[in-house]
mmCIF file of C-alpha atoms and ligand atoms in Angstrom:
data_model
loop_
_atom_site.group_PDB
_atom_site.id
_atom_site.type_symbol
_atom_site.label_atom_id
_atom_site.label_comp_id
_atom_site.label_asym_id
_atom_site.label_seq_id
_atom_site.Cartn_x
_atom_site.Cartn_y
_atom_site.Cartn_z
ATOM 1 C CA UNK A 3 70.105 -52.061 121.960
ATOM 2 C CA UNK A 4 69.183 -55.188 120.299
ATOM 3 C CA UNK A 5 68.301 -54.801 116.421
ATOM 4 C CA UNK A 6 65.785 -57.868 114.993
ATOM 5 C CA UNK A 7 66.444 -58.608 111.897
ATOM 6 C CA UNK A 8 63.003 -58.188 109.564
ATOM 7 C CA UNK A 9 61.425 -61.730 109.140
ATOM 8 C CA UNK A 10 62.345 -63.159 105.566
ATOM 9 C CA UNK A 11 58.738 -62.365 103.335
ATOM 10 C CA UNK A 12 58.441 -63.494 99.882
ATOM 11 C CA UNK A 13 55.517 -61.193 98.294
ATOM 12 C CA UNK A 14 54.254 -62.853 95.228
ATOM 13 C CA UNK A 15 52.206 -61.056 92.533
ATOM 14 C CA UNK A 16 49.755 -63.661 90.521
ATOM 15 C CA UNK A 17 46.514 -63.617 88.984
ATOM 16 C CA UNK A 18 46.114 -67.142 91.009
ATOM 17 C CA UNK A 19 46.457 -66.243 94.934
ATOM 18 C CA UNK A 20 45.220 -69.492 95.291
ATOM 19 C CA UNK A 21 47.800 -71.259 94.587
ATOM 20 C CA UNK A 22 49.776 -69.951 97.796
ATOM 21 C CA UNK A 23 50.679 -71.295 99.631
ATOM 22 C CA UNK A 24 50.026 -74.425 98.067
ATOM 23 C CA UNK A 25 52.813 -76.840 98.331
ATOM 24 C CA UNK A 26 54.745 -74.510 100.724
ATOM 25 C CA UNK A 27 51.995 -75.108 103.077
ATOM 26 C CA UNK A 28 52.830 -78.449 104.549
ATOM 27 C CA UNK A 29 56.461 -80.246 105.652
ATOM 28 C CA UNK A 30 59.101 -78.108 106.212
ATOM 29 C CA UNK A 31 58.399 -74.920 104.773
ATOM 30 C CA UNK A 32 54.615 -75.034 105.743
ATOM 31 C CA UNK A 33 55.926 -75.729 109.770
ATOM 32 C CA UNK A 34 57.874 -72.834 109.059
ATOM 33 C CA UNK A 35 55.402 -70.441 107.935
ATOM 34 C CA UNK A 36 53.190 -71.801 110.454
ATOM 35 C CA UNK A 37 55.606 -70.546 113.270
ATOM 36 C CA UNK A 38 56.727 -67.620 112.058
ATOM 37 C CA UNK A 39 59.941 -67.712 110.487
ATOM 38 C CA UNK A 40 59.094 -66.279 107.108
ATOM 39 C CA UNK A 41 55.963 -64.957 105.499
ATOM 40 C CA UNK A 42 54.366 -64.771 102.350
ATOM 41 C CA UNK A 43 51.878 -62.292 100.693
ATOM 42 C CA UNK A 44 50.186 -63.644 97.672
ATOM 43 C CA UNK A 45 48.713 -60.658 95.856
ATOM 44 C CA UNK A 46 45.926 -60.646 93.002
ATOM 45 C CA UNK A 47 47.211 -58.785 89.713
ATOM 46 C CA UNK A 48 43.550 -58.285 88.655
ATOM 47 C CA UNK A 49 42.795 -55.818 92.074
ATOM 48 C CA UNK A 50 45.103 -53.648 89.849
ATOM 49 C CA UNK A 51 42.798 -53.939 86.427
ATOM 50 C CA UNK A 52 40.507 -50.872 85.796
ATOM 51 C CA UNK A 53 37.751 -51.462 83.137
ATOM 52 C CA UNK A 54 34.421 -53.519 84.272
ATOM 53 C CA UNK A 55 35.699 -56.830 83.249
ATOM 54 C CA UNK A 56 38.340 -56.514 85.116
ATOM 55 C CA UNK A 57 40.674 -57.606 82.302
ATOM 56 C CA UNK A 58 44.402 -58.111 82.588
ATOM 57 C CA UNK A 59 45.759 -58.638 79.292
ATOM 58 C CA UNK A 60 45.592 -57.802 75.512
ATOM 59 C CA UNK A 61 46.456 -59.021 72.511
ATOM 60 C CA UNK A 62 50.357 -58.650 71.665
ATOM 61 C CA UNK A 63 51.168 -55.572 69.399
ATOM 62 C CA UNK A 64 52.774 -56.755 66.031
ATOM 63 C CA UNK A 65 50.608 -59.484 65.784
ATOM 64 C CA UNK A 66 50.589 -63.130 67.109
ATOM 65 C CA UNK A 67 49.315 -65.794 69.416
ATOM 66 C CA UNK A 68 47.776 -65.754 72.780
ATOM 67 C CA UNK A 69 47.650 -62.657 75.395
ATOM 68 C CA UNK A 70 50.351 -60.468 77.137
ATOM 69 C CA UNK A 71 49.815 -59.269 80.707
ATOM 70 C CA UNK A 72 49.116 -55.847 80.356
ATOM 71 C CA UNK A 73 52.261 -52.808 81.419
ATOM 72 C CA UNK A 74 49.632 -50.351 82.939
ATOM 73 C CA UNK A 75 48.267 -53.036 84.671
ATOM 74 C CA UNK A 76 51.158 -54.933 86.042
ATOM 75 C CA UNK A 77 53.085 -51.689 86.922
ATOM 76 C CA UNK A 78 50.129 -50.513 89.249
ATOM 77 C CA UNK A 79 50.328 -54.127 90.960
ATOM 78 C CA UNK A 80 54.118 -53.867 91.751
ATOM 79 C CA UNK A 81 53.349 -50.361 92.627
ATOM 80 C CA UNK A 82 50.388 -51.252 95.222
ATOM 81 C CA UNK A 83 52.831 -53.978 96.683
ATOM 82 C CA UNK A 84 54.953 -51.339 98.238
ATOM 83 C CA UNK A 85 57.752 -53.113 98.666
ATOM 84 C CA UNK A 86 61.007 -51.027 99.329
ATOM 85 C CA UNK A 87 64.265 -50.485 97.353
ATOM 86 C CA UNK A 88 65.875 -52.843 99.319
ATOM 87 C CA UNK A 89 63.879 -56.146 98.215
ATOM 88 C CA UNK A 90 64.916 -58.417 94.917
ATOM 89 C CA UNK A 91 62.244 -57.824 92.035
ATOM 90 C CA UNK A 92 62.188 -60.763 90.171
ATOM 91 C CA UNK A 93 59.756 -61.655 87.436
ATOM 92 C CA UNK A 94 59.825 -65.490 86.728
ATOM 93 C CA UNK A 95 60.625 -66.108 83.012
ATOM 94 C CA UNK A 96 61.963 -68.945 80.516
ATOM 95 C CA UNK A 97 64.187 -66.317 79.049
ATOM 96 C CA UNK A 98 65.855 -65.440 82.616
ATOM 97 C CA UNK A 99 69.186 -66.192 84.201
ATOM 98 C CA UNK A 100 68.391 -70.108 85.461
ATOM 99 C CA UNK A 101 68.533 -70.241 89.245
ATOM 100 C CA UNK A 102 71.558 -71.154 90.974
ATOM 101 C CA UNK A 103 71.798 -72.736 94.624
ATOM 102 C CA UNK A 104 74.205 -69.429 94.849
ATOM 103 C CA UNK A 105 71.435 -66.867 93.903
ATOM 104 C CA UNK A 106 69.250 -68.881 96.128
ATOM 105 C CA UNK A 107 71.249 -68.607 99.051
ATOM 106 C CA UNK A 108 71.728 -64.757 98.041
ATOM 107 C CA UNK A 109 68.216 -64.289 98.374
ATOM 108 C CA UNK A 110 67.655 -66.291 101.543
ATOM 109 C CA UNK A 111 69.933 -63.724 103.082
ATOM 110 C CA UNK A 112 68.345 -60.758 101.756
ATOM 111 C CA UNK A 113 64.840 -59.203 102.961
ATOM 112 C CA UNK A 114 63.022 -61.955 100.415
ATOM 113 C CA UNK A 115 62.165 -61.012 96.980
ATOM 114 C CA UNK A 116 59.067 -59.583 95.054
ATOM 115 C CA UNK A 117 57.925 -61.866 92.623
ATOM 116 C CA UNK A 118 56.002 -61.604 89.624
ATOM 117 C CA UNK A 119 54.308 -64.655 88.040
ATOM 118 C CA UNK A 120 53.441 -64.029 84.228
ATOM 119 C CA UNK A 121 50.728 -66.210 82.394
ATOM 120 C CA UNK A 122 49.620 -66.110 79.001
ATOM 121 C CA UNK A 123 52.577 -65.346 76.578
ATOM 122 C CA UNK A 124 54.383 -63.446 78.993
ATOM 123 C CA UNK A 125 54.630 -59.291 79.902
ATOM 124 C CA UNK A 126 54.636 -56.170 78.141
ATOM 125 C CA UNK A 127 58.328 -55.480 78.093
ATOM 126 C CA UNK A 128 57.765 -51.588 79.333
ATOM 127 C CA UNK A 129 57.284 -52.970 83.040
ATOM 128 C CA UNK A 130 60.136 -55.097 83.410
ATOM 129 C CA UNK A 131 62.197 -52.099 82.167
ATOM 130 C CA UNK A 132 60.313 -49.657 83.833
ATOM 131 C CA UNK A 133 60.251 -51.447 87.013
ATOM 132 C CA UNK A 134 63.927 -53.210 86.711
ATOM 133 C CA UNK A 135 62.527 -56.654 87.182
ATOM 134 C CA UNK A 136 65.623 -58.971 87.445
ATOM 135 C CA UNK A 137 64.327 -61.996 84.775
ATOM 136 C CA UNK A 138 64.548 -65.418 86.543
ATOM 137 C CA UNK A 139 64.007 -69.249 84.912
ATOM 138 C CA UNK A 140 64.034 -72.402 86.805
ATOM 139 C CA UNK A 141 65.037 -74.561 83.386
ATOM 140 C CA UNK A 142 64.705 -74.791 79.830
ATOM 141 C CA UNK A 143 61.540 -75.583 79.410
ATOM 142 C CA UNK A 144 58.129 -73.429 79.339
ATOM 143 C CA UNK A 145 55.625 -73.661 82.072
ATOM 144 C CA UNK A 146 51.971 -72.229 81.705
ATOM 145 C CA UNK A 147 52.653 -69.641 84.547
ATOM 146 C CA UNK A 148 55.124 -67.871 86.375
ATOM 147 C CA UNK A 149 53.514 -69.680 89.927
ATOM 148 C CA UNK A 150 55.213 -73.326 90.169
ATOM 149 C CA UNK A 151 58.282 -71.370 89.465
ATOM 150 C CA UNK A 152 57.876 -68.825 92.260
ATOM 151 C CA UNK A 153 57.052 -71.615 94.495
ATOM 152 C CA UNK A 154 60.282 -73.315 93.263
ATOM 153 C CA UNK A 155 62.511 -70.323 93.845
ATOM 154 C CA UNK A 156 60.988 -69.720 97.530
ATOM 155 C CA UNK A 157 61.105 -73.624 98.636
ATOM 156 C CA UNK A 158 64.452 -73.537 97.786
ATOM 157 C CA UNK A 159 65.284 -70.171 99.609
ATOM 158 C CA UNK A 160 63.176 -71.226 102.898
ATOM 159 C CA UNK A 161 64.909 -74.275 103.272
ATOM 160 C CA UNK A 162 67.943 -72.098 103.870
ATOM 161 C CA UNK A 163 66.598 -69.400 106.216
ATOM 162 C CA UNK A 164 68.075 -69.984 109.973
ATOM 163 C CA UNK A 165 65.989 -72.279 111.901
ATOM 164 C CA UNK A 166 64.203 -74.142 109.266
ATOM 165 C CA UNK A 167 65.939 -76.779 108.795
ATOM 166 C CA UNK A 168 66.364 -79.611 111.495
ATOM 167 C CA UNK A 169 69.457 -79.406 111.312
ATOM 168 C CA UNK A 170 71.679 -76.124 110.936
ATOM 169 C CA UNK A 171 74.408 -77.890 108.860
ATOM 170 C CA UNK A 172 72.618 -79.941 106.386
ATOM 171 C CA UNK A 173 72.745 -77.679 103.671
ATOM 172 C CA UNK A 174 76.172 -76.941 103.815
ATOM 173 C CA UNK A 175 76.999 -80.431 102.334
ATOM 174 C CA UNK A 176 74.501 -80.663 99.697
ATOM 175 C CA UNK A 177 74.169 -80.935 95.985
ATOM 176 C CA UNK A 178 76.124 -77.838 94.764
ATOM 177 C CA UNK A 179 77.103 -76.581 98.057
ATOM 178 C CA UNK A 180 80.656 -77.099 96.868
ATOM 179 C CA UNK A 181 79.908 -76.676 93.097
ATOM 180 C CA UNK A 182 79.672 -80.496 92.832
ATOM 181 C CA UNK A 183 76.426 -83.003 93.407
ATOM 182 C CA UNK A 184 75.871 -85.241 96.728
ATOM 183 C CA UNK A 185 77.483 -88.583 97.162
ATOM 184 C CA UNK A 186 74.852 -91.585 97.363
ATOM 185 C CA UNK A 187 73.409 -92.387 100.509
ATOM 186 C CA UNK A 188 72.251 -95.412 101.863
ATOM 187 C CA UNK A 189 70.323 -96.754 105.001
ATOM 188 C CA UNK A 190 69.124 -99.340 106.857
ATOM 189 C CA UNK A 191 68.417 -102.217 105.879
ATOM 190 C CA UNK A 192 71.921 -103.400 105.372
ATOM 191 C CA UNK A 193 71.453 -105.527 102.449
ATOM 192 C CA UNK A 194 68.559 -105.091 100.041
ATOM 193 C CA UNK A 195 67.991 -106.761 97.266
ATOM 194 C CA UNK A 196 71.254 -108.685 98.058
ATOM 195 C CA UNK A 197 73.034 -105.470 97.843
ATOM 196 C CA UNK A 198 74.869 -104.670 101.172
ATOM 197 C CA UNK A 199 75.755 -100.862 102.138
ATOM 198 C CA UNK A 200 79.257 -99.591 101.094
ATOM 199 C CA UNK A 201 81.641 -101.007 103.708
ATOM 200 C CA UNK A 202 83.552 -97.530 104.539
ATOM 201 C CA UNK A 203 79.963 -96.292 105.327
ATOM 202 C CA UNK A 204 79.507 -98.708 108.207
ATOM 203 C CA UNK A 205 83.173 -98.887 109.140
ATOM 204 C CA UNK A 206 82.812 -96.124 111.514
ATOM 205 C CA UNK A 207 86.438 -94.203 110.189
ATOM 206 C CA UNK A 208 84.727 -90.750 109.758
ATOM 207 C CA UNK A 209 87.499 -89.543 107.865
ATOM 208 C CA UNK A 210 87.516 -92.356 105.247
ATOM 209 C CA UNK A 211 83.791 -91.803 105.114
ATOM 210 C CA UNK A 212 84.578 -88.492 104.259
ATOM 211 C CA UNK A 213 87.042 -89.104 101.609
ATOM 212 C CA UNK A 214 85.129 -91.203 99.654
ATOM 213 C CA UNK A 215 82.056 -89.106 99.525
ATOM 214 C CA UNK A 216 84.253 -86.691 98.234
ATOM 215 C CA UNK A 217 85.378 -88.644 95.794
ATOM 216 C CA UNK A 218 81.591 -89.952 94.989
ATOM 217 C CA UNK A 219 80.752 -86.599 94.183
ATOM 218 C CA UNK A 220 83.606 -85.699 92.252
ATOM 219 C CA UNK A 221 82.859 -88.744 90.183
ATOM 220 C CA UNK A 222 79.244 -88.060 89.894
ATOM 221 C CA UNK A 223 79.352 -84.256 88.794
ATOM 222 C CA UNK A 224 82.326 -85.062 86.236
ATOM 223 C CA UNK A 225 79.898 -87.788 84.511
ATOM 224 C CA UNK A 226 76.686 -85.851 84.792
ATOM 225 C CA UNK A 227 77.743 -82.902 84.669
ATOM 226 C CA UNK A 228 80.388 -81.531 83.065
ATOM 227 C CA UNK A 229 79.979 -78.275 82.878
ATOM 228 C CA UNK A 230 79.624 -77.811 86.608
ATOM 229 C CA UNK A 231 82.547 -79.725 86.840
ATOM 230 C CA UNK A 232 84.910 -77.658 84.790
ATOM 231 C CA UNK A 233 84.440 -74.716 87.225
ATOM 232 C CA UNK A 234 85.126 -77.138 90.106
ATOM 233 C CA UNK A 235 88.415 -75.237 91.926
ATOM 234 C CA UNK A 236 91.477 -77.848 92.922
ATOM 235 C CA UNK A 237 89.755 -81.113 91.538
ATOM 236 C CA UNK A 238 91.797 -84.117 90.602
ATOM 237 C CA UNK A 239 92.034 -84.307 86.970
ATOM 238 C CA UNK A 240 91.001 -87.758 86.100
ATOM 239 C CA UNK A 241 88.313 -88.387 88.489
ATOM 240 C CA UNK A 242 85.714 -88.368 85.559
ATOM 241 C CA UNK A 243 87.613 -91.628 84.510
ATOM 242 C CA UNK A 244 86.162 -93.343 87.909
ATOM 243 C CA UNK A 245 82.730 -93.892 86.423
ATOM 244 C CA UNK A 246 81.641 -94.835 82.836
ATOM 245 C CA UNK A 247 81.484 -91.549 81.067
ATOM 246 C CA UNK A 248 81.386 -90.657 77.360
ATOM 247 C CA UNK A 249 84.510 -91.219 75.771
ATOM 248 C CA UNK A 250 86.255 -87.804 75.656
ATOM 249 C CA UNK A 251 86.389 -86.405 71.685
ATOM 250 C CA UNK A 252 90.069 -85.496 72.506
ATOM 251 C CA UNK A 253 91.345 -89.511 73.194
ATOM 252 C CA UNK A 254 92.763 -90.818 70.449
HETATM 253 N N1 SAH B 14 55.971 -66.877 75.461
HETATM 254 C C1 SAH B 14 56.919 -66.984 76.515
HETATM 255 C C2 SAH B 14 56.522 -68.075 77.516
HETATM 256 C C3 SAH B 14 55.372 -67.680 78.373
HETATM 257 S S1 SAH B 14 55.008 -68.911 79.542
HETATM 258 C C4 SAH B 14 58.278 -67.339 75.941
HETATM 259 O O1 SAH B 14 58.332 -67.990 74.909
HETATM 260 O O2 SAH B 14 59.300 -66.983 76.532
HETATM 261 C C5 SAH B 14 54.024 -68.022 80.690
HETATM 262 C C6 SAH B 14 54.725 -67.588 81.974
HETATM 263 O O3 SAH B 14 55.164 -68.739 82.659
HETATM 264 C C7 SAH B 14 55.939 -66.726 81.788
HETATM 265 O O4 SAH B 14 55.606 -65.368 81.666
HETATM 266 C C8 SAH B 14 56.711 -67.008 83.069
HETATM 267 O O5 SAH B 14 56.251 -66.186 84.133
HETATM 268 C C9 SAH B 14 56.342 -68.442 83.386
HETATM 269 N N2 SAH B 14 57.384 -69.407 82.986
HETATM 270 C C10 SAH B 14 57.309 -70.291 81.978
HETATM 271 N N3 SAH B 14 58.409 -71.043 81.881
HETATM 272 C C11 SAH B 14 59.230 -70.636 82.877
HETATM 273 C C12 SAH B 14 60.533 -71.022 83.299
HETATM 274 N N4 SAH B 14 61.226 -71.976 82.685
HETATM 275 N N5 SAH B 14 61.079 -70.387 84.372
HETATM 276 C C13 SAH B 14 60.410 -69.411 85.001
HETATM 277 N N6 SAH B 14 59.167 -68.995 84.640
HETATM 278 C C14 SAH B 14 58.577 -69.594 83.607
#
């Protein structure tokens, strides 16, 4: 008996369905959805609102600017999605745990999350308890809706579902794969700009290529990004001191 796994679906819960698939329509992604190897339901909060306007928000209790997304509301949405126990429900929000390539890759293995895009100043907080929405941000910053950040968070987990991309191994050596960023690449032409490609890179040794992307990377997250790099397992402890990198407080 042969068990297929359930295709990866991403059901996404917006007061803008038009918006979907948007972006996730075309290259990669859209070829993808186009044959079949994930799918996505974009459904309309406001089919959940009940009064003749058909309104989806209020003003926020205590006082204050702008509109919150209505509990009542919102609730009956997720509840009309149907989705079972089994899926991720995530509500996009500037005050969530920021996305990891780890949690990514978590959810491309899963069943595919619900998501819930807010707008206006955000949701009553009654439905994310109420409905244990798992809070998600893409970065520190505040967006006008919940939607480029769904459409963040599923690009980045379609690109990892089996078959998408061309070629099964290229995210395995990625930015953060490893905890650290890529190594620069380069191609043809040779020399631009009177800059020629790195020699090892056209030297055809595949294990000194190897090394020093390695050691590209390692040099690259310690100067960008230290705080990646301090949770970096076995790394040589000078590397940062390959590139130009703030002078550390501690010297001297
Ligand atoms: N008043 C809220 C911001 C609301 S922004 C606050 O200060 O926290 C409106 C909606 O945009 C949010 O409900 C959320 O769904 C989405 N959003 C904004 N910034 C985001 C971010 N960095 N990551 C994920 N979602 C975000």
């Amino acid at each position: 008996m042969t068990t297929q796994a359930p295709i990866w679906r991403a059901t996404v819960l917006t007061l803008f369905p038009e918006m979907f698939p948007g972006p996730l329509g075309v290259s990669l992604a859209g070829r993808a959805l186009g044959s079949g190897l994930w799918e996505l339901e974009a459904r309309d909060i406001r089919a959940s609102a009940t009064d003749r306007h058909r309104s989806v928000d209020d003003t926020p209790a205590g006082g204050g600017p702008g509109m919150v997304l209505r509990a009542d509301i919102l609730a009956a949405a997720i509840d009309a999605a149907e989705v079972g126990p089994e899926r991720p429900r995530l509500l996009m929000s500037p005050r969530g745990r920021p996305l990891t390539q780890v949690r990514v890759a978590e959810l491309a293995q899963g069943p595919g999350p619900l998501i819930v895009c807010g707008r206006f100043e955000g949701v009553d907080q009654r439905v994310i308890d109420g409905r244990g929405l798992e809070e998600v941000s893409i970065g520190d910053y505040v967006l006008s809706g919940g939607e480029i950040a769904a459409l963040a968070l599923i690009d980045a987990c379609v690109r990892l579902l089996p078959g998408v991309m061309g070629k099964e191994a290229s995210g395995a050596e990625e930015s953060f794969s490893e905890g650290l960023l890529e190594y620069p690449q380069y191609t043809r032409p040779q020399l631009f700009e009177g800059v020629p490609i790195p020699q090892v890179l056209i030297s055809g040794d595949h294990a000194k290529v190897a090394a020093w992307r390695r050691a590209e990377s390692e040099a690259l997250t310690a100067a960008r990004r230290p705080d990646l790099w301090a949770q970096v397992p076995g790394k040589v402890p000078n590397r940062a001191s390959r590139q130009k990198t703030p002078k550390n407080k501690t010297d001297g």
